[in-house]
CSV table of C-alpha atoms and ligand atoms in Angstrom, one decimal:
chain,number,residue,atom,x,y,z
H,52,MET,CA,0.0,0.0,0.0
H,53,ALA,CA,1.4,3.4,-1.0
H,54,PHE,CA,-0.7,5.4,1.4
H,55,LYS,CA,-0.9,5.2,5.2
H,56,SER,CA,-4.6,5.9,5.3
H,57,SER,CA,-6.8,3.1,3.8
H,58,TYR,CA,-9.4,5.8,2.9
H,59,VAL,CA,-6.9,7.8,0.8
H,60,GLN,CA,-5.7,4.6,-0.7
H,61,SER,CA,-9.2,3.8,-1.8
H,62,VAL,CA,-9.6,7.1,-3.4
H,63,TYR,CA,-6.4,6.6,-5.3
H,64,ASP,CA,-7.4,3.0,-6.3
H,65,ALA,CA,-10.7,4.2,-7.7
H,66,THR,CA,-8.9,6.9,-9.7
H,67,VAL,CA,-6.6,4.3,-11.1
H,68,ALA,CA,-9.6,2.1,-12.0
H,69,ARG,CA,-11.2,4.9,-13.8
H,70,ASN,CA,-8.2,6.4,-15.5
H,71,GLY,CA,-5.8,3.4,-15.7
H,72,ASN,CA,-4.0,4.4,-18.9
H,73,GLU,CA,-3.4,8.1,-18.0
H,74,LYS,CA,0.0,7.9,-16.4
H,75,GLU,CA,0.7,11.7,-16.2
H,76,TYR,CA,-2.7,12.3,-14.6
H,77,LEU,CA,-2.1,9.5,-12.1
H,78,GLN,CA,1.4,10.8,-11.3
H,79,ALA,CA,-0.1,14.2,-10.4
H,80,VAL,CA,-3.0,12.7,-8.3
H,81,LYS,CA,-0.7,10.4,-6.4
H,82,GLU,CA,1.6,13.3,-5.3
H,83,VAL,CA,-1.3,15.4,-4.1
H,84,LEU,CA,-3.0,12.6,-2.2
H,85,GLU,CA,0.2,11.7,-0.5
H,86,SER,CA,0.6,15.3,0.7
H,87,LEU,CA,-3.0,15.5,1.9
H,88,GLU,CA,-2.9,12.5,4.2
H,89,PRO,CA,-2.3,14.6,7.4
H,90,VAL,CA,-5.0,17.0,6.3
H,91,ILE,CA,-7.6,14.3,6.0
H,92,GLU,CA,-6.6,13.0,9.4
H,93,GLN,CA,-7.2,16.4,11.0
H,94,HIS,CA,-10.3,17.2,9.0
H,95,PRO,CA,-12.7,14.3,9.0
H,96,GLU,CA,-15.4,16.6,7.6
H,97,TYR,CA,-13.6,16.6,4.2
H,98,GLN,CA,-13.9,12.8,4.1
H,99,GLU,CA,-17.6,13.1,5.0
H,100,ALA,CA,-18.2,15.7,2.3
H,101,GLY,CA,-16.4,13.4,-0.3
H,102,ILE,CA,-14.0,16.2,-1.2
H,103,LEU,CA,-11.2,13.9,-2.4
H,104,GLU,CA,-13.5,11.7,-4.5
H,105,ARG,CA,-14.9,14.8,-6.1
H,106,ILE,CA,-11.7,16.7,-6.6
H,107,VAL,CA,-10.1,13.9,-8.7
H,108,GLU,CA,-13.0,13.8,-11.2
H,109,PRO,CA,-13.2,16.8,-13.6
H,110,GLU,CA,-16.5,18.7,-13.6
H,111,ARG,CA,-16.6,18.5,-17.4
H,112,GLN,CA,-14.3,17.2,-20.2
H,113,ILE,CA,-14.7,18.3,-23.8
H,114,MET,CA,-13.0,16.6,-26.6
H,115,PHE,CA,-13.5,17.7,-30.2
H,116,ARG,CA,-12.5,17.5,-33.8
H,117,VAL,CA,-10.5,20.4,-35.2
H,118,SER,CA,-10.4,20.3,-39.0
H,119,TRP,CA,-8.6,23.0,-41.0
H,120,VAL,CA,-7.0,23.4,-44.4
H,121,ASP,CA,-3.2,23.6,-44.9
H,122,ASP,CA,-1.3,25.7,-47.4
H,123,ASN,CA,-1.5,22.9,-50.0
H,124,GLY,CA,-5.3,22.8,-49.8
H,125,LYS,CA,-5.2,19.5,-47.9
H,126,VAL,CA,-7.7,18.9,-45.0
H,127,GLN,CA,-6.0,18.3,-41.7
H,128,VAL,CA,-7.6,16.9,-38.5
H,129,ASN,CA,-6.5,17.4,-34.9
H,130,ARG,CA,-8.0,16.6,-31.6
H,131,GLY,CA,-8.9,19.4,-29.3
H,132,TYR,CA,-9.5,19.3,-25.5
H,133,ARG,CA,-10.8,21.4,-22.7
H,134,VAL,CA,-11.0,20.0,-19.2
H,135,GLN,CA,-13.0,22.1,-16.8
H,136,PHE,CA,-11.7,20.6,-13.6
H,137,ASN,CA,-13.0,22.6,-10.7
H,138,SER,CA,-15.0,25.8,-10.3
H,139,ALA,CA,-15.3,25.9,-6.5
H,140,ILE,CA,-13.4,29.2,-6.1
H,141,GLY,CA,-13.8,30.9,-9.5
H,142,PRO,CA,-14.3,30.4,-13.3
H,143,TYR,CA,-12.2,27.7,-14.8
H,144,LYS,CA,-8.8,29.1,-15.6
H,145,GLY,CA,-5.7,27.7,-17.3
H,146,GLY,CA,-3.7,27.6,-20.5
H,147,ILE,CA,-4.0,25.9,-23.9
H,148,ARG,CA,-1.1,23.6,-25.0
H,149,LEU,CA,-0.5,23.0,-28.6
H,150,HIS,CA,2.0,20.2,-29.0
H,151,PRO,CA,2.0,16.8,-30.8
H,152,SER,CA,2.3,15.0,-27.4
H,153,VAL,CA,-1.0,16.4,-26.1
H,154,ASN,CA,-3.6,13.7,-25.0
H,155,ALA,CA,-6.3,13.4,-22.4
H,156,SER,CA,-3.8,12.4,-19.7
H,157,VAL,CA,-1.5,15.4,-20.2
H,158,ILE,CA,-4.4,17.9,-20.2
H,159,LYS,CA,-5.9,16.3,-17.1
H,160,PHE,CA,-2.7,16.4,-15.1
H,161,LEU,CA,-2.3,20.0,-16.1
H,162,GLY,CA,-5.9,20.8,-15.2
H,163,PHE,CA,-5.7,19.0,-11.9
H,164,GLU,CA,-2.5,20.8,-10.8
H,165,GLN,CA,-4.0,24.1,-12.0
H,166,ILE,CA,-6.8,23.8,-9.3
H,167,PHE,CA,-4.2,24.0,-6.5
H,168,LYS,CA,-1.9,26.5,-8.2
H,169,ASN,CA,-4.7,28.9,-8.9
H,170,SER,CA,-5.9,28.7,-5.3
H,171,LEU,CA,-2.4,29.5,-4.1
H,172,THR,CA,-2.4,32.8,-6.0
H,173,THR,CA,-5.2,34.0,-3.7
H,174,LEU,CA,-7.2,35.2,-6.7
H,175,PRO,CA,-10.6,33.8,-7.6
H,176,MET,CA,-9.8,31.3,-10.3
H,177,GLY,CA,-10.9,27.6,-10.7
H,178,GLY,CA,-8.8,25.0,-12.5
H,179,GLY,CA,-8.9,24.1,-16.1
H,180,LYS,CA,-6.7,23.3,-19.1
H,181,GLY,CA,-7.0,22.7,-22.8
H,182,GLY,CA,-5.0,22.0,-25.9
H,183,ALA,CA,-4.6,20.0,-29.1
H,184,ASP,CA,-2.2,17.6,-30.7
H,185,PHE,CA,-1.4,20.3,-33.2
H,186,ASP,CA,2.3,21.2,-33.8
H,187,PRO,CA,2.8,24.9,-34.6
H,188,LYS,CA,6.4,24.2,-35.5
H,189,GLY,CA,7.1,24.6,-39.2
H,190,LYS,CA,3.6,25.9,-39.9
H,191,SER,CA,3.0,29.1,-41.7
H,192,ASP,CA,1.2,32.1,-40.0
H,193,GLY,CA,-1.8,31.3,-42.2
H,194,GLU,CA,-1.9,27.7,-41.2
H,195,VAL,CA,-1.6,28.6,-37.5
H,196,MET,CA,-4.4,31.2,-37.9
H,197,ARG,CA,-6.7,28.7,-39.6
H,198,PHE,CA,-6.0,26.1,-37.0
H,199,CYS,CA,-6.7,28.6,-34.1
H,200,GLN,CA,-9.9,29.7,-35.7
H,201,ALA,CA,-11.1,26.1,-36.2
H,202,PHE,CA,-10.2,25.3,-32.6
H,203,MET,CA,-12.1,28.3,-31.3
H,204,THR,CA,-15.1,27.6,-33.4
H,205,GLU,CA,-15.9,24.7,-31.1
H,206,LEU,CA,-14.2,26.0,-27.9
H,207,ALA,CA,-16.3,29.2,-28.0
H,208,LYS,CA,-19.4,27.2,-27.0
H,209,HIS,CA,-17.9,26.3,-23.7
H,210,ILE,CA,-16.0,29.3,-22.5
H,211,GLY,CA,-16.7,32.9,-21.4
H,212,ALA,CA,-15.3,35.7,-19.2
H,213,ASP,CA,-17.3,34.4,-16.2
H,214,THR,CA,-17.2,30.7,-17.1
H,215,ASP,CA,-13.8,29.6,-18.4
H,216,VAL,CA,-10.9,31.8,-19.4
H,217,PRO,CA,-8.1,30.1,-21.4
H,218,ALA,CA,-4.5,31.4,-21.9
H,219,GLY,CA,-1.2,30.4,-23.3
H,220,ASP,CA,1.0,27.3,-22.5
H,221,ILE,CA,3.5,25.4,-24.7
H,222,GLY,CA,3.0,26.3,-28.3
H,223,THR,CA,0.5,29.0,-27.5
H,224,GLY,CA,1.8,32.6,-27.3
H,225,ALA,CA,0.5,36.0,-28.2
H,226,ARG,CA,0.1,35.1,-31.9
H,227,GLU,CA,-2.2,32.1,-31.2
H,228,ILE,CA,-4.1,33.9,-28.5
H,229,GLY,CA,-4.7,36.8,-30.9
H,230,TYR,CA,-6.2,34.5,-33.6
H,231,MET,CA,-8.3,32.7,-31.0
H,232,PHE,CA,-9.6,36.0,-29.5
H,233,GLY,CA,-10.4,37.3,-33.0
H,234,GLN,CA,-12.5,34.3,-33.7
H,235,TYR,CA,-14.3,34.3,-30.4
H,236,LYS,CA,-15.3,37.9,-30.9
H,237,ARG,CA,-16.5,37.2,-34.5
H,238,LEU,CA,-18.7,34.3,-33.3
H,239,ARG,CA,-20.1,36.0,-30.2
H,240,ASN,CA,-20.1,39.6,-31.2
H,241,GLU,CA,-18.7,40.3,-27.8
H,242,PHE,CA,-15.5,42.0,-26.6
H,243,THR,CA,-14.7,40.5,-23.2
H,244,GLY,CA,-11.8,39.2,-21.2
H,245,VAL,CA,-12.4,35.6,-22.4
H,246,LEU,CA,-8.7,34.9,-22.9
H,247,THR,CA,-5.6,36.2,-21.1
H,248,GLY,CA,-2.1,36.7,-22.5
H,249,LYS,CA,-3.7,39.0,-25.1
H,250,GLY,CA,-1.7,41.6,-27.1
H,251,LEU,CA,-1.4,45.0,-25.4
H,252,SER,CA,-3.4,46.7,-28.1
H,253,TYR,CA,-6.6,44.7,-27.3
H,254,GLY,CA,-6.8,44.2,-23.6
H,255,GLY,CA,-3.6,42.4,-22.6
H,256,SER,CA,-1.8,43.1,-19.4
H,257,LEU,CA,1.7,44.6,-19.2
H,258,ALA,CA,4.1,42.1,-17.6
H,259,ARG,CA,1.9,39.0,-18.5
H,260,LYS,CA,4.6,37.9,-21.0
H,261,GLU,CA,7.3,38.1,-18.4
H,262,ALA,CA,5.2,36.9,-15.4
H,263,THR,CA,5.9,33.2,-15.2
H,264,GLY,CA,9.7,33.5,-15.5
H,265,TYR,CA,9.8,36.6,-13.3
H,266,GLY,CA,7.5,35.0,-10.7
H,267,LEU,CA,9.6,31.9,-10.6
H,268,CYS,CA,12.7,34.0,-9.7
H,269,TYR,CA,10.7,36.1,-7.1
H,270,PHE,CA,9.6,32.9,-5.5
H,271,THR,CA,13.1,31.4,-5.6
H,272,GLU,CA,14.7,34.6,-4.2
H,273,GLU,CA,12.2,34.5,-1.3
H,274,MET,CA,12.9,30.8,-0.7
H,275,LEU,CA,16.7,31.3,-0.7
H,276,GLY,CA,16.4,34.3,1.6
H,277,CYS,CA,14.0,32.8,4.2
H,278,MET,CA,15.3,29.2,4.3
H,279,LYS,CA,19.1,29.7,3.6
H,280,ASN,CA,19.7,33.4,4.2
H,281,ASP,CA,21.0,33.5,0.6
H,282,SER,CA,20.1,34.9,-2.8
H,283,PHE,CA,20.7,34.7,-6.6
H,284,LYS,CA,23.8,36.9,-6.3
H,285,GLY,CA,26.9,35.2,-7.6
H,286,LYS,CA,25.1,31.9,-8.3
H,287,THR,CA,25.6,29.8,-11.5
H,288,VAL,CA,22.2,29.0,-12.9
H,289,VAL,CA,21.0,26.4,-15.5
H,290,VAL,CA,17.6,27.0,-17.1
H,291,SER,CA,16.1,24.3,-19.4
H,292,GLY,CA,13.9,25.2,-22.3
H,293,SER,CA,14.1,28.4,-24.3
H,294,GLY,CA,10.5,29.4,-24.6
H,295,ASN,CA,8.4,32.0,-22.8
H,296,VAL,CA,9.1,30.8,-19.3
H,297,ALA,CA,12.8,30.1,-19.8
H,298,ILE,CA,13.6,33.4,-21.4
H,299,TYR,CA,12.0,35.5,-18.7
H,300,ALA,CA,13.4,33.4,-15.9
H,301,THR,CA,16.8,34.0,-17.5
H,302,GLU,CA,16.2,37.7,-17.6
H,303,LYS,CA,15.2,38.0,-14.0
H,304,ALA,CA,17.8,35.6,-12.6
H,305,THR,CA,20.4,37.7,-14.3
H,306,GLU,CA,18.9,40.9,-13.0
H,307,LEU,CA,19.1,39.5,-9.5
H,308,GLY,CA,22.8,38.8,-9.8
H,309,GLY,CA,22.9,35.2,-11.1
H,310,LYS,CA,24.8,34.0,-14.1
H,311,VAL,CA,22.7,31.8,-16.4
H,312,VAL,CA,25.0,29.5,-18.4
H,313,ALA,CA,22.7,27.1,-20.3
H,314,LEU,CA,19.4,26.9,-22.1
H,315,SER,CA,17.9,24.1,-24.2
H,316,ASP,CA,15.1,22.9,-26.6
H,317,SER,CA,13.9,19.5,-27.4
H,318,ASN,CA,16.9,18.8,-29.6
H,319,GLY,CA,19.8,19.8,-27.4
H,320,TYR,CA,21.3,22.4,-25.1
H,321,ILE,CA,23.7,25.4,-25.3
H,322,TYR,CA,26.4,26.1,-22.7
H,323,ASP,CA,27.8,29.7,-22.6
H,324,PRO,CA,30.4,30.0,-19.7
H,325,ASN,CA,30.3,33.8,-20.1
H,326,GLY,CA,26.6,34.0,-19.3
H,327,ILE,CA,23.7,33.8,-21.8
H,328,ASN,CA,23.3,36.9,-24.1
H,329,LEU,CA,19.5,37.2,-23.9
H,330,ASP,CA,19.2,39.6,-26.7
H,331,VAL,CA,20.5,37.0,-29.1
H,332,VAL,CA,18.2,34.4,-27.6
H,333,LYS,CA,15.1,36.7,-28.0
H,334,GLN,CA,16.0,37.4,-31.6
H,335,ILE,CA,16.3,33.7,-32.4
H,336,LYS,CA,13.3,32.4,-30.4
H,337,GLU,CA,10.8,35.3,-30.3
H,338,VAL,CA,11.5,37.0,-33.7
H,339,GLU,CA,12.8,34.2,-36.0
H,340,ARG,CA,11.1,31.2,-34.2
H,341,GLY,CA,14.4,29.4,-34.7
H,342,ARG,CA,16.3,26.6,-32.8
H,343,ILE,CA,18.5,27.3,-29.8
H,344,LYS,CA,21.5,25.7,-31.7
H,345,GLU,CA,21.7,28.9,-33.7
H,346,TYR,CA,23.0,30.7,-30.6
H,347,CYS,CA,26.4,29.2,-31.1
H,348,ASN,CA,26.7,30.6,-34.6
H,349,ARG,CA,26.2,34.1,-33.2
H,350,VAL,CA,28.0,34.0,-29.8
H,351,GLN,CA,31.7,33.2,-29.5
H,352,GLY,CA,32.7,30.7,-26.8
H,353,ALA,CA,29.3,29.0,-26.6
H,354,GLU,CA,28.9,25.3,-27.2
H,355,TYR,CA,26.0,23.2,-28.5
H,356,HIS,CA,25.3,19.6,-27.4
H,357,GLU,CA,22.7,17.3,-28.9
H,358,GLY,CA,20.2,15.8,-26.5
H,359,CYS,CA,18.3,18.0,-24.0
H,360,LYS,CA,18.8,15.8,-21.0
H,361,GLY,CA,22.6,16.6,-20.9
H,362,ILE,CA,21.8,20.1,-19.6
H,363,TRP,CA,21.6,18.6,-16.1
H,364,THR,CA,25.2,17.5,-16.2
H,365,ILE,CA,26.4,21.2,-16.1
H,366,LYS,CA,27.6,22.2,-12.7
H,367,CYS,CA,25.4,24.8,-11.2
H,368,ASP,CA,24.1,26.2,-7.9
H,369,ILE,CA,20.5,26.7,-9.0
H,370,ALA,CA,18.6,24.7,-11.6
H,371,LEU,CA,15.3,26.0,-13.1
H,372,PRO,CA,13.6,23.4,-15.2
H,373,CYS,CA,11.4,25.4,-17.6
H,374,ALA,CA,10.6,23.1,-20.5
H,375,THR,CA,8.1,20.2,-19.9
H,376,GLN,CA,6.9,17.4,-17.7
H,377,ASN,CA,9.3,14.7,-16.5
H,378,GLU,CA,12.3,16.4,-18.1
H,379,LEU,CA,14.4,15.9,-15.0
H,380,ASP,CA,14.6,12.2,-13.8
H,381,GLY,CA,16.3,10.5,-10.9
H,382,GLU,CA,19.6,10.0,-12.8
H,383,SER,CA,19.8,13.7,-13.6
H,384,ALA,CA,18.9,14.6,-10.0
H,385,ASP,CA,21.8,12.5,-8.8
H,386,ILE,CA,24.2,14.3,-11.1
H,387,LEU,CA,22.9,17.8,-10.1
H,388,LEU,CA,23.3,16.8,-6.4
H,389,LYS,CA,26.8,15.4,-6.9
H,390,ASN,CA,27.7,18.7,-8.6
H,391,GLY,CA,26.6,20.6,-5.6
H,392,VAL,CA,23.2,22.1,-6.6
H,393,MET,CA,21.7,24.0,-3.7
H,394,CYS,CA,18.3,24.9,-5.1
H,395,VAL,CA,15.9,23.6,-7.7
H,396,ALA,CA,12.7,25.5,-8.6
H,397,GLU,CA,10.2,24.4,-11.2
H,398,GLY,CA,9.1,26.8,-14.0
H,399,ALA,CA,7.6,24.0,-16.1
H,400,ASN,CA,4.6,21.9,-14.9
H,401,MET,CA,5.7,18.6,-13.2
H,402,PRO,CA,9.2,18.8,-14.8
H,403,SER,CA,10.8,16.6,-12.0
H,404,THR,CA,9.9,12.9,-11.9
H,405,PRO,CA,8.7,11.5,-8.5
H,406,GLU,CA,12.2,9.8,-8.1
H,407,ALA,CA,13.9,13.2,-8.7
H,408,ILE,CA,11.7,15.0,-6.2
H,409,GLU,CA,12.3,12.3,-3.6
H,410,LYS,CA,16.1,12.8,-4.0
H,411,PHE,CA,15.9,16.6,-3.8
H,412,LEU,CA,13.7,16.4,-0.6
H,413,THR,CA,15.8,13.9,1.2
H,414,SER,CA,19.1,15.7,0.3
H,415,GLY,CA,18.0,18.8,2.1
H,416,ILE,CA,18.5,21.2,-0.8
H,417,LEU,CA,15.8,23.8,-1.5
H,418,PHE,CA,13.1,22.6,-3.7
H,419,GLY,CA,10.3,24.8,-5.1
H,420,PRO,CA,7.5,22.8,-6.7
H,421,ALA,CA,5.8,23.9,-9.9
H,422,LYS,CA,2.3,24.7,-8.4
H,423,ALA,CA,3.9,27.3,-6.2
H,424,ALA,CA,7.0,28.4,-8.1
H,425,ASN,CA,5.4,28.9,-11.6
H,426,ALA,CA,2.1,30.4,-10.4
H,427,GLY,CA,3.1,33.9,-11.4
H,428,GLY,CA,1.9,33.4,-15.0
H,429,VAL,CA,-1.7,32.5,-14.0
H,430,ALA,CA,-1.6,35.1,-11.2
H,431,THR,CA,-0.9,37.8,-13.7
H,432,SER,CA,-3.6,36.3,-15.9
H,433,GLY,CA,-5.9,36.9,-12.9
H,434,LEU,CA,-4.7,40.5,-12.8
H,435,GLU,CA,-5.4,40.8,-16.6
H,436,MET,CA,-9.0,39.6,-15.9
H,437,SER,CA,-9.4,42.3,-13.2
H,438,GLN,CA,-8.1,45.0,-15.6
H,439,ASN,CA,-10.5,43.8,-18.3
H,440,SER,CA,-13.4,43.8,-15.8
H,441,GLU,CA,-12.8,47.4,-14.8
H,442,ARG,CA,-11.9,48.4,-18.4
H,443,LEU,CA,-8.6,49.9,-17.3
H,444,SER,CA,-4.9,49.0,-17.7
H,445,TRP,CA,-2.4,49.2,-15.0
H,446,SER,CA,1.3,50.2,-15.5
H,447,PHE,CA,4.1,47.6,-15.8
H,448,GLU,CA,5.4,48.6,-12.4
H,449,GLU,CA,2.0,48.2,-10.7
H,450,VAL,CA,1.4,44.7,-12.2
H,451,ASP,CA,5.0,43.6,-11.5
H,452,ALA,CA,4.7,44.8,-7.8
H,453,LYS,CA,1.5,42.9,-7.4
H,454,LEU,CA,3.1,39.8,-8.9
H,455,HIS,CA,6.1,40.1,-6.6
H,456,GLY,CA,3.8,40.3,-3.6
H,457,ILE,CA,1.8,37.3,-4.7
H,458,MET,CA,4.9,35.2,-5.2
H,459,LYS,CA,6.3,36.0,-1.8
H,460,GLY,CA,2.9,35.3,-0.3
H,461,ILE,CA,2.8,31.9,-2.0
H,462,PHE,CA,6.2,30.9,-0.6
H,463,HIS,CA,5.1,31.8,3.0
H,464,ASN,CA,1.7,30.2,2.6
H,465,ALA,CA,3.3,26.9,1.5
H,466,TYR,CA,6.1,27.1,4.0
H,467,ASN,CA,3.7,27.8,6.9
H,468,ALA,CA,1.5,24.9,5.8
H,469,SER,CA,4.5,22.6,5.8
H,470,LYS,CA,5.2,23.6,9.4
H,471,GLU,CA,1.6,23.3,10.5
H,472,TYR,CA,1.2,19.8,9.1
H,473,GLY,CA,4.5,18.4,10.5
H,474,VAL,CA,6.7,18.4,7.3
H,475,GLU,CA,8.6,21.6,7.8
H,476,GLY,CA,10.5,22.8,4.7
H,477,ASN,CA,8.8,20.3,2.4
H,478,LEU,CA,7.2,22.8,0.0
H,479,VAL,CA,5.8,20.0,-2.2
H,480,ALA,CA,3.5,19.0,0.7
H,481,GLY,CA,3.1,22.6,1.8
H,482,ALA,CA,1.9,23.9,-1.6
H,483,ASN,CA,-0.4,21.0,-2.1
H,484,ILE,CA,-2.0,21.5,1.3
H,485,ALA,CA,-2.3,25.2,1.2
H,486,GLY,CA,-3.8,25.1,-2.3
H,487,PHE,CA,-6.2,22.4,-1.3
H,488,LEU,CA,-7.5,23.9,1.9
H,489,LYS,CA,-9.2,26.9,0.2
H,490,VAL,CA,-10.8,24.7,-2.5
H,491,ALA,CA,-11.9,22.1,0.0
H,492,GLU,CA,-13.6,24.7,2.2
H,493,ALA,CA,-15.4,26.2,-0.9
H,494,MET,CA,-16.6,22.8,-2.0
H,495,LYS,CA,-17.8,21.9,1.5
H,496,TRP,CA,-19.8,25.1,1.8
H,497,GLN,CA,-21.3,24.8,-1.6
H,498,GLY,CA,-22.7,21.4,-0.9
H,499,VAL,CA,-23.3,18.4,-3.2
H,500,ALA,CA,-26.0,18.4,-5.9
H,501,TYR,CA,-28.2,15.4,-5.5
D,142,LIG,P1,7.0,27.5,-25.0
D,142,LIG,O1,6.3,26.8,-26.0
D,142,LIG,O2,7.2,29.0,-25.1
D,142,LIG,O3,8.4,26.8,-24.8
D,142,LIG,C1,8.6,25.5,-24.5
D,142,LIG,C2,10.0,25.1,-24.4
D,142,LIG,O4,10.1,23.8,-23.8
D,142,LIG,C3,10.7,25.1,-25.7
D,142,LIG,O5,12.1,25.4,-25.5
D,142,LIG,C4,10.5,23.6,-26.1
D,142,LIG,O6,11.5,23.1,-27.0
D,142,LIG,C5,10.7,22.9,-24.8
D,142,LIG,N1,10.0,21.7,-24.8
D,142,LIG,C6,8.6,21.5,-25.0
D,142,LIG,N2,8.3,20.2,-25.1
D,142,LIG,C7,9.4,19.6,-24.9
D,142,LIG,C8,9.8,18.2,-24.8
D,142,LIG,N3,8.8,17.2,-24.9
D,142,LIG,N4,11.0,17.9,-24.6
D,142,LIG,C9,12.0,18.8,-24.4
D,142,LIG,N5,11.8,20.1,-24.5
D,142,LIG,C10,10.5,20.5,-24.7
D,142,LIG,O7,6.2,27.2,-23.6
D,142,LIG,P2,6.3,27.9,-22.2
D,142,LIG,O8,7.7,28.4,-22.0
D,142,LIG,O9,5.2,28.7,-22.1
D,142,LIG,O10,6.1,26.6,-21.2
D,142,LIG,C11,7.2,25.9,-20.7
D,142,LIG,C12,6.7,25.1,-19.4
D,142,LIG,O11,6.2,26.1,-18.5
D,142,LIG,C13,5.5,24.2,-19.7
D,142,LIG,O12,5.6,23.1,-18.8
D,142,LIG,C14,4.3,25.0,-19.3
D,142,LIG,O13,3.2,24.2,-19.0
D,142,LIG,C15,4.9,25.7,-18.1
D,142,LIG,N6,4.1,27.0,-17.7
D,142,LIG,C16,3.9,28.0,-18.6
D,142,LIG,C17,3.3,29.1,-18.2
D,142,LIG,C18,3.1,30.3,-19.1
D,142,LIG,O14,2.6,31.3,-18.7
D,142,LIG,N7,3.5,30.2,-20.4
D,142,LIG,C19,2.8,29.3,-16.8
D,142,LIG,C20,3.2,28.2,-16.0
D,142,LIG,C21,3.8,27.1,-16.4
D,142,LIG,P3,11.1,22.9,-28.6
D,142,LIG,O15,11.0,24.2,-29.2
D,142,LIG,O16,12.2,22.0,-29.1
D,142,LIG,O17,9.7,22.2,-28.5
D,143,LIG,O1,0.4,26.4,-16.4
D,143,LIG,C1,0.0,27.6,-16.3
D,143,LIG,O2,-0.2,28.1,-15.2
D,143,LIG,C2,-0.2,28.4,-17.5
D,143,LIG,N1,0.0,27.9,-18.6
D,143,LIG,C3,-0.8,29.7,-17.4
D,143,LIG,C4,-2.3,29.7,-17.3
D,143,LIG,C5,-3.0,31.0,-17.4
D,143,LIG,O3,-4.3,31.0,-17.3
D,143,LIG,O4,-2.4,32.1,-17.4
């Protein structure tokens, strides 16, 4: 038996029986249920209200055909998803992932984790996630536009500014959000804050683009300060990925005095002992939509290595995985620890495998789990929703200051919960518990529909 409590075990077993082939989803559920055992022990009322049984079953799952026509006039078909997981504390909220690896398990793990992450932000947002197995790589702007319009033609029936508010994730940035927003507006004849991560000219928030990466560094700086009386200053930092989260994590880590020496994509990684030149990275990734390998043709002294996993063999003080799920396994964790890493904080969702997390927690280094550490993106999406509702836009400084305050608050909330439930310093448990408590209370008070 993996769990101490036979009740929690039975909830997990029923989840496996219902979703046996969804390995990412079960991985996410298992971690949360493990963290919640002491909470259930102290709060029998949650067991009576069936909170756990309910929280692992999405309120609604939508799966749909997305057909569109490519540049050669050929009909293409993708599968679209939206999982509306939990609306106890606000409208469903979460990104849209466009990547060939997208399936029901991936969207459900992301939607499930989003419930607790959104709760941690303190803003009124429920949990949801969506996406499609569409690969934007190598597609023309016209193809991306036609896909996004076809995707929104179905999705529009299920979302709304007070119902469900999607945003970006892997493969979905400002370009895709723009095409989706345009299509929603055409179909509904309605200009509302139905999506976040919008362009600044049509209701987007300043600092949303930077928010996940910046937020990750604000969280990490607070964790370093409070738990080790330390900071980013003078630290060697490795950041995986080279997309939205990785770029702005690099920018803020550098600003805080760290030296980022590596970035990656799904093909390989670059190592620049002099510190990453972010202007070059932005030009390659944001303007040209190119590969990270190109960096070495433009910056002297930088090396490129095939294979993305090798990035974890670089000696560093702080590691920030910012690419994708399960990108950092037990073997990589061993190498990082052997090389003296003192802090790992997750920018991506579920980037560390359970084996890697176990090694980080038992080694006593600082470990900032995704739900807490990368919540800055969705928190700033929440701030975009507020601005849209009051039809005003706040300055960059105002949004950034709010984001900073929210990230510090998330660290302390998770840290305090870890103390209160007897696992001091285990922020995986602390974040899961703190996120859960608000949602569980809301579910309890809202009753069960017979
Ligand atoms: P982007 O699409 O901008 O960038 C994704 C990066 O990760 C790319 O460098 C990509 O490389 C790499 N990557 C993607 N899939 C894989 C894979 N299977 N193996 C190796 N590398 C891969 O996405 P984001 O930066 O927005 O997202 C990165 C992570 O952060 C995701 O886990 C996402 O869920 C999470 N996140 C994002 C938030 C946001 O606001 N955008 C908020 C909170 C979390 P390649 O180009 O080769 O595919
Ligand atoms: O994983 C995430 O938190 C996101 N992709 C951001 C979601 C959002 O609604 O801004």
